[in-house]
mmCIF file of C-alpha atoms in Angstrom:
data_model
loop_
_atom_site.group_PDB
_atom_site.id
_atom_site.type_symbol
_atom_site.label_atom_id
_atom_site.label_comp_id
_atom_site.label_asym_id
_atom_site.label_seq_id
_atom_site.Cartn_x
_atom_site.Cartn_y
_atom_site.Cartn_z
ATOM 1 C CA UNK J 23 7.946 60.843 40.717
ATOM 2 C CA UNK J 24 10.896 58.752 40.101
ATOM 3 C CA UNK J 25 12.119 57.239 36.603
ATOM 4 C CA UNK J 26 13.071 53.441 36.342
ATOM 5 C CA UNK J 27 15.473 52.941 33.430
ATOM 6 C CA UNK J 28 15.328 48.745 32.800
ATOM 7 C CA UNK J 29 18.557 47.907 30.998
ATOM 8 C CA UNK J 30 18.332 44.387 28.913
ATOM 9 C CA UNK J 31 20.762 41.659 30.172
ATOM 10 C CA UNK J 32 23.014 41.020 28.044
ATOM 11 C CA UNK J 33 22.678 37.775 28.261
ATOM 12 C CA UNK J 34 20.720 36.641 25.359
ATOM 13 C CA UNK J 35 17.116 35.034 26.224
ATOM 14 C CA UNK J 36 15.817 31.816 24.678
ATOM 15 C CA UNK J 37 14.711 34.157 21.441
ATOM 16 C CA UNK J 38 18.187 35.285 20.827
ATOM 17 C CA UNK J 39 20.103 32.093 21.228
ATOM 18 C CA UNK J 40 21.953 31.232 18.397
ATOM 19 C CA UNK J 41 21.777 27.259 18.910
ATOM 20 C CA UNK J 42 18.254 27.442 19.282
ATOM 21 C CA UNK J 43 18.557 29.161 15.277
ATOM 22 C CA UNK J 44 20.254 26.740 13.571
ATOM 23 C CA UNK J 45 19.321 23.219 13.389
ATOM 24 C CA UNK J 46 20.866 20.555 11.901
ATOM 25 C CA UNK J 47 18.758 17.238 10.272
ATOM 26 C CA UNK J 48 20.383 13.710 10.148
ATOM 27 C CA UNK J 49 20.281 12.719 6.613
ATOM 28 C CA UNK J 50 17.700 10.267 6.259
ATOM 29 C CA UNK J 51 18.527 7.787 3.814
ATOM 30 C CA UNK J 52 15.544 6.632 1.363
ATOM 31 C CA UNK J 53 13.920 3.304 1.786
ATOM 32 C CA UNK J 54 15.053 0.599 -1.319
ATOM 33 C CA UNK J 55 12.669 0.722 -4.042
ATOM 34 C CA UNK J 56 11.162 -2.804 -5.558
ATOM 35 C CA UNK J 57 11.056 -3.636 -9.122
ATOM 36 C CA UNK J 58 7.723 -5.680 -9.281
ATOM 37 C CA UNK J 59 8.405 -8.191 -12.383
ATOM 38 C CA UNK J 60 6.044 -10.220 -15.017
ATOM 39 C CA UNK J 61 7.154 -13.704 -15.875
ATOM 40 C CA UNK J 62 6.354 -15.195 -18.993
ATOM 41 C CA UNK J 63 4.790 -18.560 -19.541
ATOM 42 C CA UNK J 64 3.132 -20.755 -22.303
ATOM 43 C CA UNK J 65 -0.487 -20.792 -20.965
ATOM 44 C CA UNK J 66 -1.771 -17.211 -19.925
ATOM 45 C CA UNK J 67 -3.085 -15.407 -22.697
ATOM 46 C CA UNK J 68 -1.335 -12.188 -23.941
ATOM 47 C CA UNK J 69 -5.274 -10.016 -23.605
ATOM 48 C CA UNK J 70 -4.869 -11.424 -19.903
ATOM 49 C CA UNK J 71 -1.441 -9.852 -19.090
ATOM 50 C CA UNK J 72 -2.855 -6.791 -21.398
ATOM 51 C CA UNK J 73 -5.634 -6.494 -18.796
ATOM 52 C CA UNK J 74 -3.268 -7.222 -15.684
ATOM 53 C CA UNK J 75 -1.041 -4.408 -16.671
ATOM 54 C CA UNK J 76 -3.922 -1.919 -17.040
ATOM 55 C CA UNK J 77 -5.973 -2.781 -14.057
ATOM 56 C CA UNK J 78 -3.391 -3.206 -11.032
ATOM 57 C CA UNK J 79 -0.641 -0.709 -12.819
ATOM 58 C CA UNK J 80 -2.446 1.970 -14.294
ATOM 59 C CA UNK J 81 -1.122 1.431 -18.058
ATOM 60 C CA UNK J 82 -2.597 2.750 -20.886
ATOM 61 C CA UNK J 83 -3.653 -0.178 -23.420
ATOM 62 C CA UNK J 84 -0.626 0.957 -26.001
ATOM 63 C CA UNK J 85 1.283 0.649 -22.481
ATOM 64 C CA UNK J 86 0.152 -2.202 -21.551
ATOM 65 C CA UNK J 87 0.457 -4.092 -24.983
ATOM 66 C CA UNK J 88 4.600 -2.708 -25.351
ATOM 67 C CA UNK J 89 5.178 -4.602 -21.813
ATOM 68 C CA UNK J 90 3.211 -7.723 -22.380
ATOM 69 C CA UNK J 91 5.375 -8.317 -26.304
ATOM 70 C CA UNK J 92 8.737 -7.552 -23.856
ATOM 71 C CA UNK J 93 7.590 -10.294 -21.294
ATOM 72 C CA UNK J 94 6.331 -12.447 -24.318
ATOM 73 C CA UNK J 95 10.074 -12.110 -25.999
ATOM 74 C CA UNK J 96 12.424 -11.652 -23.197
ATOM 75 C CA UNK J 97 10.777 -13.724 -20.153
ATOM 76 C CA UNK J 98 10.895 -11.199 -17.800
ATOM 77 C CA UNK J 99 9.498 -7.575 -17.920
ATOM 78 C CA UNK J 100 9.368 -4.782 -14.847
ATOM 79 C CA UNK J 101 6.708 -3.287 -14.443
ATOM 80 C CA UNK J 102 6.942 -0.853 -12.086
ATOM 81 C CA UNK J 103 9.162 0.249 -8.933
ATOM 82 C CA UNK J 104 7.528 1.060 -5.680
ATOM 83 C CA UNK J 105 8.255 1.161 -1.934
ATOM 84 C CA UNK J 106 8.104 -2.673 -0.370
ATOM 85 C CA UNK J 107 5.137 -2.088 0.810
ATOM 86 C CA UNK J 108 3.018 -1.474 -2.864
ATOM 87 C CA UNK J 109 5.339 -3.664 -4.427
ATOM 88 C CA UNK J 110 4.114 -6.804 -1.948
ATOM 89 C CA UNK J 111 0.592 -4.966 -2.761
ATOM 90 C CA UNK J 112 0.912 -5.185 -6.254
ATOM 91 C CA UNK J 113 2.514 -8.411 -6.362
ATOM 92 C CA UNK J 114 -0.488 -10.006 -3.930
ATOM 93 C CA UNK J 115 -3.055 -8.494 -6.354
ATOM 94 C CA UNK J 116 -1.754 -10.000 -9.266
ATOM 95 C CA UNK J 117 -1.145 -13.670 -8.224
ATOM 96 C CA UNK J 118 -4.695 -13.348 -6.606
ATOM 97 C CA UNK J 119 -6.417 -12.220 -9.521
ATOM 98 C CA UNK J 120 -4.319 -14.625 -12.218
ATOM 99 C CA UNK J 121 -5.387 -17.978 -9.372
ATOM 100 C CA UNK J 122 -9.086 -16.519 -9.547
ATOM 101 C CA UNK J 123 -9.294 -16.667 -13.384
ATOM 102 C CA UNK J 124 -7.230 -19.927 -13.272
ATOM 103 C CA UNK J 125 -3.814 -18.487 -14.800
ATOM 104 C CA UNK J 126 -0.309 -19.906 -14.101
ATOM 105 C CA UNK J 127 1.114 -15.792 -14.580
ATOM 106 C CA UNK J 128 3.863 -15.599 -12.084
ATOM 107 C CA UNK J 129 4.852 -12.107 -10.649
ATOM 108 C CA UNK J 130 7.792 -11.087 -8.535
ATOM 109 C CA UNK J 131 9.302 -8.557 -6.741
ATOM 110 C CA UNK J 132 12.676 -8.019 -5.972
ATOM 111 C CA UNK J 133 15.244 -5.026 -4.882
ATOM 112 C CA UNK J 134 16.158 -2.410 -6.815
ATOM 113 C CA UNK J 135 20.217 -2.261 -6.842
#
C-alpha cells in the first residue's frame, strides 16, 4: 500500500487572504435634520396649538403648554427636528388639520445648520 503525503500550497486560498479580512466602509455622511417650526398669530387659540403639539408631536400637556407660551411670546417656536421626510409629514399634518378646523396656524420647516 502506498502513502500520499498532500502538502498545502502555500499560496493562501480565498479563506486566508488578508484583503478579503479587512474591509474598509466609506463614511457615510448623515442626512440634514429639519427643525419643524410653530408660527404665532392673533386668531388660533392657545388650547388649539396645546392640542396640535400633543396630537402630531407626541408632547405631554405640561409639554405642550411650555411650547405654545414660547410661540405665544417669541413668534416662533421649534418643535421638533426630524429627517425631511417626517418633517414635510409633520408639517402636512398640521396645516391640514389647522385648514380643517378653520385656523390661520402657520407651520414651517426649515434646515437644521
Amino acid at each position: 500500500m502506498t502513502e500520499h503525503i498532500w502538502m498545502m500550497s502555500d499560496k493562501p486560498d480565498d479563506d486566508g487572504d488578508p484583503s478579503l479580512l479587512v474591509q474598509t466602509r466609506p463614511k457615510t455622511k448623515r442626512p440634514p435634520l429639519y427643525k419643524v417650526l410653530l408660527l404665532n398669530d392673533d386668531y388660533t387659540p392657545m388650547e388649539f396649538v396645546v392640542h396640535v403639539l400633543e396630537r402630531f408631536f407626541g408632547m405631554t400637556h405640561a409639554e405642550a403648554f411650555e411650547i405654545m407660551l414660547t410661540v405665544h411670546k417669541k413668534g416662533v417656536a421649534v418643535v421638533g427636528v426630524f429627517s425631511h421626510e417626517i418633517a414635510e409629514t409633520k408639517v402636512g399634518q398640521v396645516m391640514d388639520f389647522a385648514r380643517r378646523h378653520q385656523h390661520p396656524l402657520q407651520c414651517t420647516m426649515e434646515r437644521e445648520e
